[in-house]
Structures are given as C-alpha cells and as structure tokens.
Amino acid sequence: MSNNVRLKQGFDIKLVGKAEESIAKNIDTTTRFAIKPEDFPGMIRPKSVVKVGEKVKAGDPILIDGKLDVIKYTSPVSGEIVEIQRGERRKLLAIVIKADKQIEYKEFPVKPIDQVSAEDAKAVMLESGVWPQLIRRPYAIVADPSDSPRAIFVSAFDSHPLAPNYEFTLKGQEKYIQAGIDVLKKFAPKVFLGQNGAKPSALFDGIVGVDKNKFTGAHPAGNVGVQIHHTAPVTSAADVVWTITPEGLAQIGKLFKEGKYDAKKVIAVAGPEVDKPEYVETYLGASVDTIAAAKIKSKNVRVVSGNILTGYSIPKDGFLGYYSNMITALSEGNKARFFLSDGWLAPITNRLSFHKAFGLLGGTSKEYALDTNTNGQDRPFAVTGSFEKVVPMDIYPMYLLKAILSYDYENMEALGIYEIAEEDFALCEFIDVSKHDIQKIVRQGLDTMRLD
C-alpha cells in the first residue's frame, strides 16, 4: 500500500517553450561526445586512462578517480579519442570522442538476474560505466561501492521547469526499468519509488518489488531528496542511502539484459528561445552543436545543460552534462531595462515574481519567457522567511546556510546538512532577494562535512 504525501511548500516556475512529445527528425547527428569530471561532485583526482588517437568501444574505460579507481567512467560511444581538454595546472576538463557511424559495444556477461550474486552485479556495474548513476546521500556524490545502503530511492517524475516526461522518454523500456530494480535489490533491503500523485503512470504502475509512495504538490515534489525526507529521512553521516534516476535504472537493466553499456537517451530541447521545442535522440555527453544549429536561431542566447534551476551554461558547441536530461535555451538578460520599455515601470503582467513584487496582476498561473537577468546584485542575507515556503522539509534553510558560511559543524549537522543536495535549495536561489549562489554554498557545506 502506498503513502500519499501532499506537499504545501514549493513553487512552480511556468515557462514558455515546453517540449512537444515528438522526436525531432531534422537534426543532424553530432559526432562529438565527451565525459567531463566536473559532472561528478566528490571526484578528487580525475585521471584519463586513454590517449589521443586511441580507439574505444562504448563501455571501454576512459576516466577514473585516482582516489577511488575501482569505479570506471566509460565511453558512451565507440570511436576515436580526439582531444583531452585541460585547464590551469593541467586540470582535466573533458575527454572528447569522435563517434563511429555504427556504434560498437564492449560485451559484458549476460545471465538471469536471479542467478547473479551481489558481488558479481557490483563488479559488472563498476567495470561497464553504469555505477556513476548511483548517488550517495549524505553528500550527493557518486556512491562508494564499499557502502551498504539501508535503502535505494527513485523519483519517477521530474518537477523542474520544462522537465521531460519520463512517460515519453522511457516509453517501452518497462522491462529494463524492472530489471534495474531487480539488480539494485541485491544491494539494499528496500527500494522506494516516488510517483506523481496527480497523474497515473503507465510506465511505473506495473513495476513490482518496490515500496511506492505518491507525492502531490509544486516543485520540488519530484526531487528525490524531498521524497527521502518524507519517507525515511537520513539522520546521520553513517546513515547511507543511494538514489538513482529512472534513466539510470533502464541503463542498468539493459546492461544485465543485453550485455552492453547503452548510453542512448532521449532529451528535451526546451525554453523560450527554442524553435519548435521537442525531443531529440542522442547519447550521454553529446555535443549540442547540431541541436543548437537546428533549434536555436537567436544569437544572444544562453544554452543550459539541464534545467534553469540546477543546470549550467555551455557554449553552443558544448557538451551535454552526464546527468542532464534536457537542454534549455533562454535569452541573455544583458540588456538594459529602462522605464516603460521593459523596466520597473513595464506592464506588471510581464514579470514573474514569487514575492508578488509586481502586484496581483503579476501572478504565477501564466507562462513566462524569462531571461537570465537576476534583477539585482549580491547583498547581505535578508531574512524574509521565504525560503521555508519553497523547501518542503523540516529544515530551516536560512539558519543552515549561515551555519555553512561560518563553518559551524555542530549546527550544520543539527540543521539537516546530511539530508540535502544542491537541487533541494535551488528554489531558494531563484527567489533570494539577496542574489546569493545558494547551491554553491550548499556544495561547500557538503564538501566541508565530507572532507574535514
């Protein structure tokens, strides 16, 4: 029997440009793909294990963490290593692969899942490249294979602005999702599945072997951290749970069903600056060059790998993030707003405001074409009580953030640092009148508790 959790806190940012549920047909397939160490918080010493000119298959290792080298980060496609990008002090930035026209896969053993031991399953997952799909709480980093989690959590829906619909992107992959669940049950006594209480799911309603819970409310109802908090919260540094996305489940299931690391994915291309928002079939780490050429016509545009709350800016020939399931395009907010044109005396119905700063007519039910302008500069924290209205957890966000900034370890622990990840406080950053980089502060706190 499932529990029904109705969340009162939260905020839905409604943007124009939601992707139509169709696969784009007029986009050339990119030939460049990359794995970027920056996509893996907690990676201490990224190290390339390939050289320029080397040939690889999909599933061959190309990157490791020198501190935890048992986890292999593998190539999403077959082809040739054409570039190893480095920054200051030779910091490894990306390993770039030029893909073959026909993808070749490294082969992994296939046998009935009920005949696979936990140790054998772990070994295949570590070697093949699917292991980084597992995220550890506390700290929101790639799971440590030596951990024994008390539970694994999956959120079956994404509530971020313009987020893709798993019912469409994973349609027909029920058997792989179920296989992924069956594999993960070898590592933890319970697997929890958080579903959207407002909508039935043809994709997940038939999944068995999990504890199902339904969540209703505004974003961040789809955040797995919020679902953990209302199901079986993390209570200490030693209270380890793992999380994984439905896409990660399907990837694991396909590995054990077909013996290959298949990094193919369907992503949403959305946002106010996209010409006919829809979905695109590609592979993990794809260059967005051909997508941008076909879908983004304006020049003064910011391309975001991921959603507008937790994604990050990339160039028009940049690479999709490892965990990103969408590309968002917004107008750069670098134009002056002056009086009636588009400024503080502009029609108040044109501006979105959580705080109702533009009056009752500037409501939140319509869709908005937002740009990247933060409408202000950094200033001292203003205590407004607003953060608690968008974080549906028994946590005091402002006090926790101040504890992080002051390196107050005792209060960080007492105020719930072990329960959160950056995405859980992303709405705080969006509504913050003080314009702080709150997600960066959260990561600072998590790393401080983990490393010190």
Coordinates of C-alpha atoms in Angstrom, one line a residue:
M1 CA 0.0 0.0 0.0
S2 CA 1.4 3.4 -1.0
N3 CA 1.5 6.5 1.1
N4 CA 0.1 9.7 -0.3
V5 CA 2.1 12.8 0.7
R6 CA 0.6 16.2 -0.1
L7 CA 3.3 19.0 0.0
K8 CA 2.2 22.5 0.8
Q9 CA 5.5 24.3 0.2
G10 CA 7.0 24.8 -3.2
F11 CA 6.8 26.9 -6.3
D12 CA 6.2 26.0 -10.0
I13 CA 8.1 28.2 -12.4
K14 CA 6.0 28.2 -15.6
L15 CA 7.9 28.9 -18.7
V16 CA 7.0 29.1 -22.4
G17 CA 8.7 26.5 -24.6
K18 CA 7.8 23.1 -23.2
A19 CA 8.9 20.3 -25.5
E20 CA 6.2 18.7 -27.6
E21 CA 6.1 14.9 -27.3
S22 CA 7.7 14.2 -30.6
I23 CA 11.2 13.2 -31.8
A24 CA 12.9 15.8 -33.9
K25 CA 13.7 14.5 -37.4
N26 CA 15.5 17.4 -39.0
I27 CA 18.6 17.4 -36.8
D28 CA 22.0 16.0 -38.0
T29 CA 23.6 13.5 -35.6
T30 CA 26.6 15.0 -33.8
T31 CA 29.9 13.2 -34.0
R32 CA 31.4 14.5 -30.8
F33 CA 30.8 13.3 -27.3
A34 CA 32.6 14.0 -24.0
I35 CA 32.9 12.9 -20.4
K36 CA 33.6 15.8 -18.0
P37 CA 35.0 15.3 -14.5
E38 CA 33.1 18.4 -13.3
D39 CA 29.9 16.5 -13.6
F40 CA 30.9 14.3 -10.7
P41 CA 31.0 16.1 -7.4
G42 CA 33.3 14.4 -5.0
M43 CA 35.8 13.3 -7.6
I44 CA 39.2 14.1 -6.1
R45 CA 41.8 13.2 -8.7
P46 CA 40.3 12.7 -12.2
K47 CA 42.7 10.8 -14.4
S48 CA 42.4 10.0 -18.1
V49 CA 43.3 6.3 -18.9
V50 CA 43.3 6.9 -22.7
K51 CA 45.5 8.8 -25.1
V52 CA 44.6 11.0 -28.1
G53 CA 44.2 8.7 -31.2
E54 CA 43.2 5.7 -29.2
K55 CA 40.2 3.7 -30.4
V56 CA 37.5 2.8 -27.9
K57 CA 34.2 0.9 -27.8
A58 CA 31.1 2.0 -25.9
G59 CA 31.7 0.7 -22.4
D60 CA 35.6 1.0 -22.5
P61 CA 37.0 2.9 -19.6
I62 CA 38.3 6.4 -20.4
L63 CA 38.4 8.1 -17.0
I64 CA 38.9 7.2 -13.3
D65 CA 39.2 8.9 -10.0
G66 CA 42.6 8.3 -8.6
K67 CA 41.2 8.2 -5.1
L68 CA 38.5 5.6 -6.0
D69 CA 39.8 3.9 -9.1
V70 CA 37.6 0.9 -8.9
I71 CA 34.8 3.0 -10.5
K72 CA 35.2 3.2 -14.3
Y73 CA 33.8 6.1 -16.2
T74 CA 33.4 4.7 -19.7
S75 CA 32.9 5.9 -23.2
P76 CA 29.2 6.5 -24.2
V77 CA 30.0 5.7 -27.9
S78 CA 32.6 3.9 -29.9
G79 CA 35.2 5.9 -31.9
E80 CA 38.5 7.7 -31.5
I81 CA 39.8 9.9 -28.7
V82 CA 40.3 13.2 -30.4
E83 CA 41.0 15.6 -27.6
I84 CA 41.9 15.7 -23.9
Q85 CA 41.0 19.1 -22.7
R86 CA 42.9 20.6 -19.8
G87 CA 42.8 23.9 -17.9
E88 CA 45.0 25.6 -15.5
R89 CA 47.7 23.4 -13.9
R90 CA 46.7 20.7 -16.3
K91 CA 43.4 20.2 -14.6
L92 CA 41.4 17.6 -16.6
L93 CA 38.3 19.3 -18.1
A94 CA 37.0 16.8 -20.7
I95 CA 37.8 13.7 -22.7
V96 CA 36.4 14.1 -26.2
I97 CA 35.4 11.2 -28.5
K98 CA 34.7 11.3 -32.2
A99 CA 32.0 8.7 -32.7
D100 CA 31.8 6.0 -35.3
K101 CA 28.9 5.9 -37.7
Q102 CA 28.0 2.5 -36.3
I103 CA 28.3 2.1 -32.5
E104 CA 30.3 -0.9 -31.4
Y105 CA 29.8 -2.1 -27.8
K106 CA 32.1 -3.8 -25.4
E107 CA 30.5 -7.1 -24.3
F108 CA 29.6 -7.9 -20.7
P109 CA 28.3 -11.3 -19.4
V110 CA 24.6 -11.9 -19.5
K111 CA 22.8 -14.4 -17.2
P112 CA 19.4 -14.5 -15.5
I113 CA 19.4 -11.7 -12.8
D114 CA 18.2 -14.1 -10.1
Q115 CA 21.4 -16.1 -10.7
V116 CA 23.7 -13.1 -10.3
S117 CA 25.2 -12.5 -6.9
A118 CA 25.5 -9.1 -5.4
E119 CA 29.3 -9.1 -5.8
D120 CA 29.1 -10.2 -9.4
A121 CA 26.5 -7.5 -10.1
K122 CA 28.7 -4.9 -8.5
A123 CA 31.7 -5.9 -10.5
V124 CA 29.9 -5.7 -13.8
M125 CA 28.4 -2.3 -12.9
L126 CA 31.8 -0.9 -11.8
E127 CA 33.5 -2.1 -15.0
S128 CA 30.8 -1.1 -17.5
G129 CA 30.3 2.5 -16.6
V130 CA 26.8 2.4 -15.1
W131 CA 27.9 2.7 -11.5
P132 CA 28.1 6.6 -11.5
Q133 CA 24.3 6.6 -12.0
L134 CA 24.1 5.7 -8.3
I135 CA 24.3 8.8 -6.0
R136 CA 25.1 8.6 -2.3
R137 CA 23.3 10.5 0.4
P138 CA 24.6 12.1 2.6
Y139 CA 26.9 14.4 0.4
A140 CA 25.2 13.8 -3.1
I141 CA 28.3 12.2 -4.6
V142 CA 28.8 9.0 -6.7
A143 CA 28.1 6.0 -4.5
D144 CA 31.0 4.3 -2.8
P145 CA 31.0 0.6 -3.7
S146 CA 32.1 -0.3 -0.1
D147 CA 28.9 1.2 1.4
S148 CA 25.9 -0.9 2.4
P149 CA 22.9 1.4 1.9
R150 CA 19.8 0.8 4.0
A151 CA 17.6 1.8 1.1
I152 CA 17.6 3.0 -2.5
F153 CA 15.3 5.8 -3.7
V154 CA 14.0 6.5 -7.2
S155 CA 11.9 9.5 -8.2
A156 CA 9.6 8.5 -11.0
F157 CA 8.9 12.1 -12.1
D158 CA 10.8 15.3 -12.7
S159 CA 9.1 18.5 -11.5
H160 CA 11.7 21.0 -12.6
P161 CA 10.7 23.8 -15.1
L162 CA 10.1 22.4 -18.6
A163 CA 11.3 19.0 -17.4
P164 CA 11.0 16.0 -19.8
N165 CA 8.2 13.5 -19.3
Y166 CA 9.6 10.1 -18.4
E167 CA 6.4 8.5 -19.8
F168 CA 7.6 9.7 -23.2
T169 CA 11.4 9.4 -23.0
L170 CA 11.3 5.9 -21.5
K171 CA 8.3 4.6 -23.3
G172 CA 8.6 0.9 -24.0
Q173 CA 11.5 0.4 -21.5
E174 CA 9.5 -1.0 -18.7
K175 CA 11.3 -4.4 -18.8
Y176 CA 14.7 -2.6 -18.4
I177 CA 13.4 -0.5 -15.5
Q178 CA 12.1 -3.6 -13.8
A179 CA 15.5 -5.4 -14.4
G180 CA 17.3 -2.4 -12.9
I181 CA 15.1 -2.6 -9.8
D182 CA 15.8 -6.3 -9.5
V183 CA 19.6 -5.7 -9.7
L184 CA 19.6 -2.9 -7.1
K185 CA 17.6 -5.0 -4.6
K186 CA 20.7 -7.1 -4.3
F187 CA 22.4 -4.1 -2.6
A188 CA 19.7 -2.8 -0.2
P189 CA 16.8 -4.4 1.6
K190 CA 14.3 -1.8 0.3
V191 CA 13.8 0.2 -2.9
F192 CA 11.4 3.2 -2.7
L193 CA 9.7 4.6 -5.8
G194 CA 8.3 8.1 -5.6
Q195 CA 5.4 8.7 -8.0
N196 CA 3.4 11.7 -9.1
G197 CA 0.2 11.6 -7.1
A198 CA -1.5 13.9 -9.6
K199 CA -1.1 11.6 -12.6
P200 CA -1.4 7.8 -13.2
S201 CA 1.7 6.3 -14.7
A202 CA 1.6 3.6 -17.5
L203 CA 5.4 3.3 -17.1
F204 CA 5.7 2.7 -13.4
D205 CA 2.4 1.4 -12.2
G206 CA 3.3 -2.1 -13.2
I207 CA 6.7 -2.1 -11.6
V208 CA 6.9 -4.6 -8.7
G209 CA 9.3 -5.2 -5.8
V210 CA 9.4 -1.6 -4.6
D211 CA 7.7 0.4 -1.9
K212 CA 5.6 3.0 -3.7
N213 CA 4.8 6.5 -2.4
K214 CA 2.9 9.3 -4.1
F215 CA 3.7 12.9 -3.9
T216 CA 1.5 15.8 -4.8
G217 CA 2.4 19.5 -4.9
A218 CA 4.5 22.1 -6.6
H219 CA 8.2 21.7 -7.4
P220 CA 10.4 20.3 -5.7
A221 CA 7.9 17.5 -5.2
G222 CA 9.9 15.4 -7.8
N223 CA 13.2 15.9 -6.0
V224 CA 14.4 12.6 -4.6
G225 CA 15.8 14.4 -1.5
V226 CA 12.3 15.7 -0.7
Q227 CA 10.9 12.2 -1.1
I228 CA 13.5 10.7 1.1
H229 CA 12.7 13.3 3.8
H230 CA 9.0 12.3 3.8
T231 CA 9.6 8.6 3.6
A232 CA 12.7 7.6 5.6
P233 CA 14.9 10.6 6.2
V234 CA 18.7 10.5 6.5
T235 CA 19.6 11.0 10.1
S236 CA 23.5 11.0 10.3
A237 CA 26.7 10.8 8.4
A238 CA 26.6 7.0 8.8
D239 CA 23.0 6.6 7.6
V240 CA 23.7 5.9 3.9
V241 CA 21.1 5.7 1.2
W242 CA 21.5 5.6 -2.6
T243 CA 19.5 7.4 -5.3
I244 CA 19.1 6.8 -9.0
T245 CA 17.0 8.2 -11.8
P246 CA 14.6 6.2 -14.0
E247 CA 17.1 6.6 -16.9
G248 CA 19.8 5.1 -14.7
L249 CA 17.6 2.2 -13.9
A250 CA 16.9 1.5 -17.6
Q251 CA 20.6 1.7 -18.3
I252 CA 21.4 -0.9 -15.6
G253 CA 18.6 -3.1 -16.8
K254 CA 19.8 -3.1 -20.4
L255 CA 23.3 -3.9 -19.2
F256 CA 22.1 -7.1 -17.5
K257 CA 19.6 -8.0 -20.2
E258 CA 21.7 -7.4 -23.3
G259 CA 25.3 -7.3 -22.0
K260 CA 26.1 -3.8 -23.2
Y261 CA 26.5 -0.3 -21.9
D262 CA 23.9 1.6 -23.8
A263 CA 24.2 5.4 -23.2
K264 CA 21.5 6.3 -25.6
K265 CA 19.0 8.8 -24.2
V266 CA 16.0 11.0 -25.3
I267 CA 16.4 14.6 -24.1
A268 CA 14.1 17.5 -24.2
V269 CA 15.1 20.7 -26.1
A270 CA 13.0 23.4 -24.5
G271 CA 12.8 27.0 -23.5
P272 CA 11.6 30.4 -24.7
E273 CA 14.4 30.7 -27.3
V274 CA 13.9 27.2 -28.9
D275 CA 12.4 27.0 -32.4
K276 CA 9.7 24.2 -32.0
P277 CA 10.6 22.6 -28.7
E278 CA 10.6 18.9 -28.9
Y279 CA 12.7 15.8 -28.0
V280 CA 16.0 14.6 -29.5
E281 CA 17.5 11.1 -29.5
T282 CA 21.2 11.2 -28.7
Y283 CA 23.9 9.7 -26.4
L284 CA 25.1 10.8 -23.0
G285 CA 27.7 13.6 -23.2
A286 CA 26.7 14.6 -26.7
S287 CA 27.8 17.9 -28.2
V288 CA 24.9 20.2 -28.7
D289 CA 26.3 21.8 -31.8
T290 CA 23.8 20.3 -34.3
I291 CA 20.9 20.7 -31.9
A292 CA 21.8 24.4 -31.4
A293 CA 22.2 24.9 -35.2
A294 CA 18.7 23.5 -35.9
K295 CA 16.8 24.7 -32.9
I296 CA 18.3 28.0 -31.6
K297 CA 18.3 30.8 -34.1
S298 CA 18.9 33.8 -31.9
K299 CA 22.5 34.9 -31.1
N300 CA 22.0 36.5 -27.7
V301 CA 21.0 33.2 -26.0
R302 CA 22.3 31.2 -23.1
V303 CA 22.3 27.4 -23.6
V304 CA 21.9 25.4 -20.4
S305 CA 22.8 21.8 -20.0
G306 CA 19.9 20.7 -17.8
N307 CA 17.0 22.8 -16.4
I308 CA 17.1 26.5 -15.4
L309 CA 17.4 25.8 -11.7
T310 CA 20.2 23.3 -11.5
G311 CA 21.7 23.2 -14.9
Y312 CA 24.8 25.1 -16.1
S313 CA 25.7 27.2 -19.1
I314 CA 27.5 25.7 -22.0
P315 CA 28.6 27.1 -25.4
K316 CA 26.5 26.3 -28.5
D317 CA 29.1 23.6 -29.3
G318 CA 29.5 22.5 -25.7
F319 CA 28.7 19.0 -24.3
L320 CA 25.6 17.7 -22.5
G321 CA 26.2 17.0 -18.8
Y322 CA 26.4 13.4 -17.6
Y323 CA 23.2 13.7 -15.6
S324 CA 21.4 16.2 -17.8
N325 CA 18.1 15.1 -19.4
M326 CA 17.4 18.3 -21.3
I327 CA 18.8 21.4 -22.9
T328 CA 17.2 24.8 -22.1
A329 CA 17.7 28.0 -24.1
L330 CA 17.0 31.4 -22.6
S331 CA 17.6 34.9 -23.7
E332 CA 20.6 36.5 -22.1
G333 CA 19.5 39.2 -19.6
N334 CA 22.2 41.6 -20.5
K335 CA 20.1 44.3 -22.0
A336 CA 19.2 47.5 -20.0
R337 CA 15.7 47.8 -18.7
F338 CA 14.6 51.4 -18.7
F339 CA 11.2 52.7 -17.6
L340 CA 8.4 51.6 -19.8
S341 CA 10.3 49.6 -22.4
D342 CA 10.9 46.6 -20.2
G343 CA 11.9 48.1 -16.9
W344 CA 10.5 48.7 -13.5
L345 CA 7.5 50.6 -15.0
A346 CA 6.9 47.9 -17.6
P347 CA 3.4 46.2 -17.7
I348 CA 3.4 44.2 -14.4
T349 CA 1.8 41.1 -16.0
N350 CA 5.1 40.5 -18.0
R351 CA 7.2 39.7 -15.0
L352 CA 7.2 36.6 -12.8
S353 CA 7.6 37.2 -9.0
F354 CA 7.3 34.7 -6.2
H355 CA 7.2 37.7 -3.8
K356 CA 4.3 39.3 -5.7
A357 CA 6.7 42.3 -6.2
F358 CA 4.8 43.3 -9.3
G359 CA 1.3 43.3 -7.8
L360 CA -1.6 40.9 -8.0
L361 CA -1.7 41.1 -11.8
G362 CA 1.8 39.5 -12.0
G363 CA 0.5 36.1 -10.9
T364 CA 2.1 32.7 -11.3
S365 CA -0.5 30.8 -13.4
K366 CA 0.6 32.1 -16.8
E367 CA 3.7 31.0 -18.7
Y368 CA 6.6 33.4 -18.9
A369 CA 9.5 34.0 -21.3
L370 CA 12.2 34.6 -18.6
D371 CA 15.7 35.6 -19.4
T372 CA 18.9 35.2 -17.3
N373 CA 18.8 38.6 -15.6
T374 CA 18.9 38.2 -11.8
N375 CA 17.4 41.7 -11.4
G376 CA 19.9 42.7 -8.7
Q377 CA 23.3 42.2 -7.2
D378 CA 24.8 40.4 -4.3
R379 CA 24.0 41.9 -0.9
P380 CA 23.8 40.7 2.7
F381 CA 21.3 37.9 3.5
A382 CA 17.9 39.4 4.0
V383 CA 15.8 37.4 6.4
T384 CA 12.4 37.3 4.7
G385 CA 11.0 33.8 5.8
S386 CA 10.5 33.0 2.2
F387 CA 12.9 30.1 1.9
E388 CA 10.8 28.0 4.2
K389 CA 7.9 28.5 1.7
V390 CA 9.7 26.7 -1.1
V391 CA 11.5 23.9 0.8
P392 CA 9.0 21.2 1.9
M393 CA 11.3 19.7 4.5
D394 CA 11.5 20.1 8.3
I395 CA 14.6 22.3 7.8
Y396 CA 15.4 25.9 8.4
P397 CA 17.2 26.9 5.2
M398 CA 18.5 30.3 6.2
Y399 CA 20.0 29.1 9.5
L400 CA 21.6 26.1 7.7
L401 CA 23.1 28.4 5.1
K402 CA 24.6 30.7 7.7
A403 CA 26.0 27.7 9.6
I404 CA 27.7 26.6 6.4
L405 CA 29.2 30.0 5.8
S406 CA 30.5 30.2 9.3
Y407 CA 31.9 26.6 9.3
D408 CA 29.7 25.7 12.3
Y409 CA 29.9 21.9 12.1
E410 CA 27.7 21.2 15.0
N411 CA 24.8 23.4 13.7
M412 CA 25.2 22.2 10.2
E413 CA 24.7 18.6 11.4
A414 CA 21.8 19.6 13.7
L415 CA 20.1 21.7 11.0
G416 CA 20.0 18.9 8.4
I417 CA 23.0 19.1 6.1
Y418 CA 23.0 15.4 5.6
E419 CA 19.5 15.4 4.1
I420 CA 20.0 17.9 1.3
A421 CA 21.7 18.3 -2.1
E422 CA 22.1 21.5 -4.2
E423 CA 18.8 20.8 -6.1
D424 CA 16.8 20.9 -2.9
F425 CA 17.7 24.5 -2.3
A426 CA 17.6 25.6 -5.9
L427 CA 14.3 27.4 -5.5
C428 CA 15.8 29.4 -2.6
E429 CA 18.4 30.7 -5.0
F430 CA 15.7 31.6 -7.5
I431 CA 13.6 33.6 -5.0
D432 CA 16.5 35.0 -3.0
V433 CA 16.3 38.8 -2.8
S434 CA 20.0 38.9 -1.8
K435 CA 21.1 37.2 -5.0
H436 CA 23.4 34.6 -3.5
D437 CA 24.8 31.5 -5.2
I438 CA 23.0 29.3 -2.7
Q439 CA 23.6 26.0 -4.5
K440 CA 27.3 26.7 -4.4
I441 CA 27.0 27.4 -0.6
V442 CA 25.2 24.0 -0.2
R443 CA 28.0 22.2 -2.1
Q444 CA 30.6 24.0 0.1
G445 CA 28.8 22.7 3.2
L446 CA 28.5 19.1 1.9
D447 CA 32.2 19.0 1.0
T448 CA 33.2 20.5 4.3
M449 CA 31.4 17.8 6.3
R450 CA 32.7 15.1 4.0
L451 CA 36.4 16.1 3.9
D452 CA 37.0 17.5 7.3

